[in-house]
PDB file of C-alpha atoms and ligand atoms in Angstrom:
ATOM      1  CA  THR X 326     -17.976  -9.360 -15.701  1.00  0.00           C
ATOM      2  CA  PRO X 327     -18.651  -8.267 -19.309  1.00  0.00           C
ATOM      3  CA  PRO X 328     -15.582  -7.627 -21.498  1.00  0.00           C
ATOM      4  CA  ILE X 329     -14.283  -4.062 -21.342  1.00  0.00           C
ATOM      5  CA  SER X 330     -13.742  -1.931 -24.455  1.00  0.00           C
ATOM      6  CA  PRO X 331     -10.583   0.088 -25.109  1.00  0.00           C
ATOM      7  CA  PHE X 332     -10.737   3.492 -23.465  1.00  0.00           C
ATOM      8  CA  ALA X 333      -8.535   6.432 -22.493  1.00  0.00           C
ATOM      9  CA  ILE X 334      -7.567   7.221 -18.915  1.00  0.00           C
ATOM     10  CA  GLN X 335      -6.586  10.771 -18.058  1.00  0.00           C
ATOM     11  CA  PHE X 336      -3.674  10.559 -15.640  1.00  0.00           C
ATOM     12  CA  ASP X 337      -2.974  13.785 -13.748  1.00  0.00           C
ATOM     13  CA  ALA X 338       0.313  13.118 -11.980  1.00  0.00           C
ATOM     14  CA  GLU X 339       0.234  16.499 -10.211  1.00  0.00           C
ATOM     15  CA  ALA X 340      -3.264  16.038  -8.780  1.00  0.00           C
ATOM     16  CA  ALA X 341      -2.753  12.250  -8.492  1.00  0.00           C
ATOM     17  CA  THR X 342      -6.053  11.400 -10.151  1.00  0.00           C
ATOM     18  CA  LEU X 343      -7.276   8.921 -12.736  1.00  0.00           C
ATOM     19  CA  THR X 344     -10.342   9.724 -14.857  1.00  0.00           C
ATOM     20  CA  PRO X 345     -12.761   8.027 -15.377  1.00  0.00           C
ATOM     21  CA  GLU X 346     -12.994   6.843 -11.817  1.00  0.00           C
ATOM     22  CA  GLY X 347     -13.905   3.370 -10.711  1.00  0.00           C
ATOM     23  CA  PRO X 348     -14.527   2.399  -7.098  1.00  0.00           C
ATOM     24  CA  THR X 349     -12.743   4.212  -4.257  1.00  0.00           C
ATOM     25  CA  LEU X 350     -11.779   2.287  -1.154  1.00  0.00           C
ATOM     26  CA  THR X 351     -11.219   4.127   2.125  1.00  0.00           C
ATOM     27  CA  ARG X 352      -9.412   2.477   4.998  1.00  0.00           C
ATOM     28  CA  ARG X 353      -9.727   3.983   8.443  1.00  0.00           C
ATOM     29  CA  MET X 354      -7.564   3.080  11.416  1.00  0.00           C
ATOM     30  CA  SER X 355     -10.074   0.430  12.527  1.00  0.00           C
ATOM     31  CA  ALA X 356      -9.358  -1.508   9.303  1.00  0.00           C
ATOM     32  CA  LEU X 357      -5.704  -1.949  10.358  1.00  0.00           C
ATOM     33  CA  ASP X 358      -6.391  -4.248  13.298  1.00  0.00           C
ATOM     34  CA  GLY X 359      -3.375  -6.347  14.278  1.00  0.00           C
ATOM     35  CA  LEU X 360      -0.927  -4.486  12.039  1.00  0.00           C
ATOM     36  CA  PHE X 361       0.695  -1.807  14.221  1.00  0.00           C
ATOM     37  CA  LYS X 362       3.180  -3.064  16.786  1.00  0.00           C
ATOM     38  CA  ASP X 363       1.536  -1.148  19.642  1.00  0.00           C
ATOM     39  CA  HIS X 364      -2.001  -2.545  19.862  1.00  0.00           C
ATOM     40  CA  ASP X 365      -3.039  -0.214  22.712  1.00  0.00           C
ATOM     41  CA  ALA X 366      -1.985   2.869  20.723  1.00  0.00           C
ATOM     42  CA  TRP X 367      -3.880   1.532  17.688  1.00  0.00           C
ATOM     43  CA  GLN X 368      -7.006   1.029  19.835  1.00  0.00           C
ATOM     44  CA  GLN X 369      -6.647   4.566  21.222  1.00  0.00           C
ATOM     45  CA  ALA X 370      -6.441   5.980  17.689  1.00  0.00           C
ATOM     46  CA  VAL X 371      -9.614   4.093  16.731  1.00  0.00           C
ATOM     47  CA  ALA X 372     -11.350   5.504  19.828  1.00  0.00           C
ATOM     48  CA  ASP X 373     -10.016   9.016  19.048  1.00  0.00           C
ATOM     49  CA  GLY X 374     -12.080   9.434  15.863  1.00  0.00           C
ATOM     50  CA  ASP X 375     -10.901   6.476  13.796  1.00  0.00           C
ATOM     51  CA  PRO X 376      -9.038   8.627  11.232  1.00  0.00           C
ATOM     52  CA  VAL X 377      -8.752   7.805   7.532  1.00  0.00           C
ATOM     53  CA  VAL X 378      -5.286   6.293   7.023  1.00  0.00           C
ATOM     54  CA  TYR X 379      -5.466   5.799   3.252  1.00  0.00           C
ATOM     55  CA  SER X 380      -7.722   5.629   0.243  1.00  0.00           C
ATOM     56  CA  VAL X 381      -7.409   3.823  -3.080  1.00  0.00           C
ATOM     57  CA  GLN X 382      -8.986   5.245  -6.246  1.00  0.00           C
ATOM     58  CA  SER X 383      -9.403   2.786  -9.106  1.00  0.00           C
ATOM     59  CA  THR X 384     -10.347   3.084 -12.775  1.00  0.00           C
ATOM     60  CA  PRO X 385     -13.250   1.029 -14.178  1.00  0.00           C
ATOM     61  CA  VAL X 386     -10.934  -1.856 -15.208  1.00  0.00           C
ATOM     62  CA  PRO X 387     -12.165  -4.927 -13.303  1.00  0.00           C
ATOM     63  CA  GLU X 388      -9.984  -7.087 -11.073  1.00  0.00           C
ATOM     64  CA  VAL X 389     -10.319 -10.239 -13.144  1.00  0.00           C
ATOM     65  CA  ASP X 390      -7.804 -12.519 -14.819  1.00  0.00           C
ATOM     66  CA  ARG X 391      -5.976 -11.055 -17.856  1.00  0.00           C
ATOM     67  CA  GLU X 392      -7.193  -7.480 -17.235  1.00  0.00           C
ATOM     68  CA  LEU X 393      -4.631  -4.892 -16.062  1.00  0.00           C
ATOM     69  CA  PRO X 394      -6.219  -2.673 -13.359  1.00  0.00           C
ATOM     70  CA  GLN X 395      -4.668   0.541 -12.037  1.00  0.00           C
ATOM     71  CA  SER X 396      -5.248   2.585  -8.905  1.00  0.00           C
ATOM     72  CA  ILE X 397      -3.851   5.529  -6.987  1.00  0.00           C
ATOM     73  CA  THR X 398      -3.286   5.093  -3.254  1.00  0.00           C
ATOM     74  CA  SER X 399      -3.025   8.151  -0.975  1.00  0.00           C
ATOM     75  CA  ILE X 400      -1.643   7.523   2.495  1.00  0.00           C
ATOM     76  CA  GLU X 401      -2.120  10.293   5.057  1.00  0.00           C
ATOM     77  CA  ALA X 402       0.842  11.487   7.129  1.00  0.00           C
ATOM     78  CA  GLY X 403       0.884  10.183  10.663  1.00  0.00           C
ATOM     79  CA  THR X 404       2.351   7.831  13.226  1.00  0.00           C
ATOM     80  CA  THR X 405       0.915   5.459  15.809  1.00  0.00           C
ATOM     81  CA  ALA X 406       3.288   5.019  18.750  1.00  0.00           C
ATOM     82  CA  GLY X 407       6.093   6.159  16.451  1.00  0.00           C
ATOM     83  CA  GLU X 408       5.256   3.734  13.634  1.00  0.00           C
ATOM     84  CA  PHE X 409       4.552   5.459  10.333  1.00  0.00           C
ATOM     85  CA  TRP X 410       1.104   5.085   8.789  1.00  0.00           C
ATOM     86  CA  MET X 411       0.971   2.438   6.118  1.00  0.00           C
ATOM     87  CA  THR X 412      -1.216   0.190   4.021  1.00  0.00           C
ATOM     88  CA  LYS X 413      -2.371  -3.175   5.331  1.00  0.00           C
ATOM     89  CA  GLY X 414      -0.077  -4.952   2.915  1.00  0.00           C
ATOM     90  CA  HIS X 415      -0.810  -8.174   1.090  1.00  0.00           C
ATOM     91  CA  GLN X 416       0.564 -11.062  -0.884  1.00  0.00           C
ATOM     92  CA  HIS X 417      -0.758 -11.910  -4.349  1.00  0.00           C
ATOM     93  CA  PRO X 418      -1.974 -15.480  -3.927  1.00  0.00           C
ATOM     94  CA  ASN X 419      -1.226 -16.216  -7.580  1.00  0.00           C
ATOM     95  CA  HIS X 420       2.305 -14.772  -7.231  1.00  0.00           C
ATOM     96  CA  GLN X 421       2.161 -12.127  -9.937  1.00  0.00           C
ATOM     97  CA  GLY X 422       4.299  -8.987 -10.246  1.00  0.00           C
ATOM     98  CA  GLU X 423       3.219  -5.370  -9.886  1.00  0.00           C
ATOM     99  CA  ILE X 424       4.642  -1.872 -10.364  1.00  0.00           C
ATOM    100  CA  TYR X 425       4.210   1.239  -8.238  1.00  0.00           C
ATOM    101  CA  LEU X 426       5.025   4.754  -9.509  1.00  0.00           C
ATOM    102  CA  ALA X 427       5.484   7.377  -6.770  1.00  0.00           C
ATOM    103  CA  LEU X 428       3.615  10.645  -7.474  1.00  0.00           C
ATOM    104  CA  HIS X 429       3.670  12.806  -4.359  1.00  0.00           C
ATOM    105  CA  GLY X 430       5.321  12.928  -0.945  1.00  0.00           C
ATOM    106  CA  THR X 431       7.897  10.598   0.537  1.00  0.00           C
ATOM    107  CA  GLY X 432       7.217   6.936   0.992  1.00  0.00           C
ATOM    108  CA  GLY X 433       8.658   3.506   1.100  1.00  0.00           C
ATOM    109  CA  LEU X 434       7.843   0.206  -0.530  1.00  0.00           C
ATOM    110  CA  LEU X 435       8.402  -2.554   2.008  1.00  0.00           C
ATOM    111  CA  MET X 436       8.562  -6.088   0.615  1.00  0.00           C
ATOM    112  CA  PHE X 437       8.891  -9.435   2.364  1.00  0.00           C
ATOM    113  CA  ASP X 438       9.201 -12.900   0.837  1.00  0.00           C
ATOM    114  CA  GLY X 439       8.857 -14.751   4.130  1.00  0.00           C
ATOM    115  CA  THR X 440      12.611 -14.622   4.817  1.00  0.00           C
ATOM    116  CA  GLU X 441      14.126 -11.465   3.408  1.00  0.00           C
ATOM    117  CA  THR X 442      12.941  -7.853   3.698  1.00  0.00           C
ATOM    118  CA  GLN X 443      13.527  -5.239   0.991  1.00  0.00           C
ATOM    119  CA  TRP X 444      12.843  -1.517   1.162  1.00  0.00           C
ATOM    120  CA  ILE X 445      12.684   0.901  -1.784  1.00  0.00           C
ATOM    121  CA  ASP X 446      12.678   4.656  -1.086  1.00  0.00           C
ATOM    122  CA  MET X 447       9.791   6.113  -3.087  1.00  0.00           C
ATOM    123  CA  VAL X 448       9.897   9.740  -4.256  1.00  0.00           C
ATOM    124  CA  PRO X 449       7.998  11.190  -7.236  1.00  0.00           C
ATOM    125  CA  GLY X 450       9.292   9.462 -10.368  1.00  0.00           C
ATOM    126  CA  THR X 451      10.477   6.275  -8.674  1.00  0.00           C
ATOM    127  CA  ILE X 452       9.050   3.046 -10.043  1.00  0.00           C
ATOM    128  CA  GLY X 453       9.162   0.284  -7.468  1.00  0.00           C
ATOM    129  CA  TYR X 454       9.021  -3.215  -8.901  1.00  0.00           C
ATOM    130  CA  ILE X 455       7.337  -5.925  -6.838  1.00  0.00           C
ATOM    131  CA  PRO X 456       8.405  -9.369  -8.078  1.00  0.00           C
ATOM    132  CA  PRO X 457       6.041 -12.338  -7.847  1.00  0.00           C
ATOM    133  CA  GLY X 458       5.976 -13.860  -4.355  1.00  0.00           C
ATOM    134  CA  TRP X 459       6.883 -10.707  -2.430  1.00  0.00           C
ATOM    135  CA  ALA X 460       4.260  -9.390   0.002  1.00  0.00           C
ATOM    136  CA  HIS X 461       4.137  -5.593  -0.211  1.00  0.00           C
ATOM    137  CA  ARG X 462       3.194  -2.668   1.989  1.00  0.00           C
ATOM    138  CA  SER X 463       3.491   1.075   1.379  1.00  0.00           C
ATOM    139  CA  VAL X 464       4.547   3.447   4.141  1.00  0.00           C
ATOM    140  CA  ASN X 465       4.297   7.231   4.318  1.00  0.00           C
ATOM    141  CA  VAL X 466       7.550   8.395   5.929  1.00  0.00           C
ATOM    142  CA  GLY X 467       6.974  12.118   5.263  1.00  0.00           C
ATOM    143  CA  ALA X 468       4.875  15.035   6.475  1.00  0.00           C
ATOM    144  CA  ASP X 469       2.653  15.205   3.343  1.00  0.00           C
ATOM    145  CA  PRO X 470       0.308  12.594   1.908  1.00  0.00           C
ATOM    146  CA  TYR X 471       2.252   9.914   0.036  1.00  0.00           C
ATOM    147  CA  LYS X 472       0.599   9.017  -3.293  1.00  0.00           C
ATOM    148  CA  PHE X 473       1.454   6.399  -5.868  1.00  0.00           C
ATOM    149  CA  LEU X 474       0.043   4.714  -8.946  1.00  0.00           C
ATOM    150  CA  ALA X 475      -0.218   0.916  -8.950  1.00  0.00           C
ATOM    151  CA  VAL X 476      -0.580  -1.285 -12.053  1.00  0.00           C
ATOM    152  CA  TYR X 477      -1.200  -4.975 -11.446  1.00  0.00           C
ATOM    153  CA  PRO X 478      -2.599  -8.137 -13.039  1.00  0.00           C
ATOM    154  CA  GLY X 479      -6.349  -8.344 -12.517  1.00  0.00           C
ATOM    155  CA  GLY X 480      -6.191 -11.970 -11.432  1.00  0.00           C
ATOM    156  CA  ALA X 481      -3.445 -11.414  -8.844  1.00  0.00           C
ATOM    157  CA  GLY X 482      -5.808 -11.352  -5.850  1.00  0.00           C
ATOM    158  CA  HIS X 483      -5.092  -9.861  -2.403  1.00  0.00           C
ATOM    159  CA  ASP X 484      -4.189 -12.116   0.509  1.00  0.00           C
ATOM    160  CA  TYR X 485      -4.249  -9.973   3.665  1.00  0.00           C
ATOM    161  CA  GLY X 486      -4.144 -12.991   5.994  1.00  0.00           C
ATOM    162  CA  TRP X 487      -0.618 -13.806   4.802  1.00  0.00           C
ATOM    163  CA  VAL X 488       0.688 -10.550   6.319  1.00  0.00           C
ATOM    164  CA  LEU X 489      -1.177 -11.133   9.598  1.00  0.00           C
ATOM    165  CA  GLU X 490       0.413 -14.564   9.780  1.00  0.00           C
ATOM    166  CA  HIS X 491       3.960 -13.851   8.565  1.00  0.00           C
ATOM    167  CA  GLY X 492       4.379 -10.127   9.235  1.00  0.00           C
ATOM    168  CA  MET X 493       6.479  -7.928   6.939  1.00  0.00           C
ATOM    169  CA  GLY X 494       9.939  -8.511   8.445  1.00  0.00           C
ATOM    170  CA  LYS X 495      10.512  -4.864   9.398  1.00  0.00           C
ATOM    171  CA  ARG X 496       8.613  -1.768  10.563  1.00  0.00           C
ATOM    172  CA  ALA X 497       9.278   1.916   9.791  1.00  0.00           C
ATOM    173  CA  TYR X 498       9.549   4.262  12.783  1.00  0.00           C
ATOM    174  CA  ALA X 499       9.869   8.035  12.959  1.00  0.00           C
ATOM    175  CA  VAL X 500      13.244   9.314  14.158  1.00  0.00           C
ATOM    176  CA  THR X 501      14.551  12.902  14.288  1.00  0.00           C
ATOM    177  CA  ASP X 502      16.053  12.866  10.803  1.00  0.00           C
ATOM    178  CA  GLY X 503      13.474  10.734   9.000  1.00  0.00           C
ATOM    179  CA  PHE X 504      12.758   7.062   9.488  1.00  0.00           C
ATOM    180  CA  GLU X 505      14.411   3.931  10.753  1.00  0.00           C
ATOM    181  CA  LEU X 506      13.576   0.303   9.988  1.00  0.00           C
ATOM    182  CA  ARG X 507      13.340  -1.976  13.005  1.00  0.00           C
ATOM    183  CA  GLU X 508      12.861  -5.694  13.400  1.00  0.00           C
ATOM    184  CA  PHE X 509       9.240  -6.756  13.356  1.00  0.00           C
TER     185      PHE X 509
HETATM  186  C1  LIG L1029      -2.777  -3.836  -5.691  1.00  0.00           C
HETATM  187  C2  LIG L1029      -1.884  -3.067  -4.797  1.00  0.00           C
HETATM  188  C3  LIG L1029      -2.289  -1.680  -4.360  1.00  0.00           C
HETATM  189  C4  LIG L1029      -2.854  -1.785  -2.940  1.00  0.00           C
HETATM  190  C5  LIG L1029      -3.186  -0.449  -2.298  1.00  0.00           C
HETATM  191  C6  LIG L1029      -3.774  -0.597  -0.887  1.00  0.00           C
HETATM  192  O1  LIG L1029      -2.282  -5.131  -5.893  1.00  0.00           O
HETATM  193  O2  LIG L1029      -0.866  -3.548  -4.345  1.00  0.00           O
HETATM  194  O3  LIG L1029      -3.216  -1.079  -5.208  1.00  0.00           O
HETATM  195  O4  LIG L1029      -3.993  -2.616  -2.964  1.00  0.00           O
HETATM  196  O5  LIG L1029      -2.038   0.331  -2.187  1.00  0.00           O
HETATM  197  O6  LIG L1029      -3.012  -1.452  -0.081  1.00  0.00           O
HETATM  198  P1  LIG L1029      -3.680  -2.730   0.581  1.00  0.00           P
HETATM  199  O7  LIG L1029      -4.346  -3.499  -0.529  1.00  0.00           O
HETATM  200  O8  LIG L1029      -2.561  -3.482   1.186  1.00  0.00           O
HETATM  201  O9  LIG L1029      -4.709  -2.258   1.574  1.00  0.00           O
HETATM  202 ZN1  LIG L1030      -0.500  -5.741  -4.773  1.00  0.00          ZN
END
């Protein structure tokens, strides 16, 4: 990757966009294999049109060591067998920290260090801090899309297998007055 020159990024918090745009990643239900508690309900959702669950819009800053990439994730509102829609979740293999800034909707930042689970309620203006060594997943617990800005070390990496192996400690389920965390 060639070195990147200084540049300005237009951040529209209201629209939840970053300009100029880098790559956009779209994850449909089929990409979340093995993550929802109810596998049959997940399979049914894949068969029923495989909806987009979330997308991640990056800037042109590359994911390489010593760079500082940013992205905006938008998670659609929905549940699968009562479990709120969420990101896959990952661990940074190099154990580096990250921050999330909530922009729109109502979400949660679920973190797991292999033993302990932590949950941060995310509403516009909340910065959630993810310390090194904590796997992290974002959950949309509202009726609107949940959107947040992420800023993270370019060399952090994304280990998705860690979450498949260890889980995230807890899951967020829809209840009449919001959400409830239940044991994995
Ligand atoms: C980067 C980061 C976020 C997520 C994004 C999608 O380190 O934590 O930008 O990558 O919210 O979630 P995952 O990567 O779990 O599919
Ligand atoms: Zn991360």
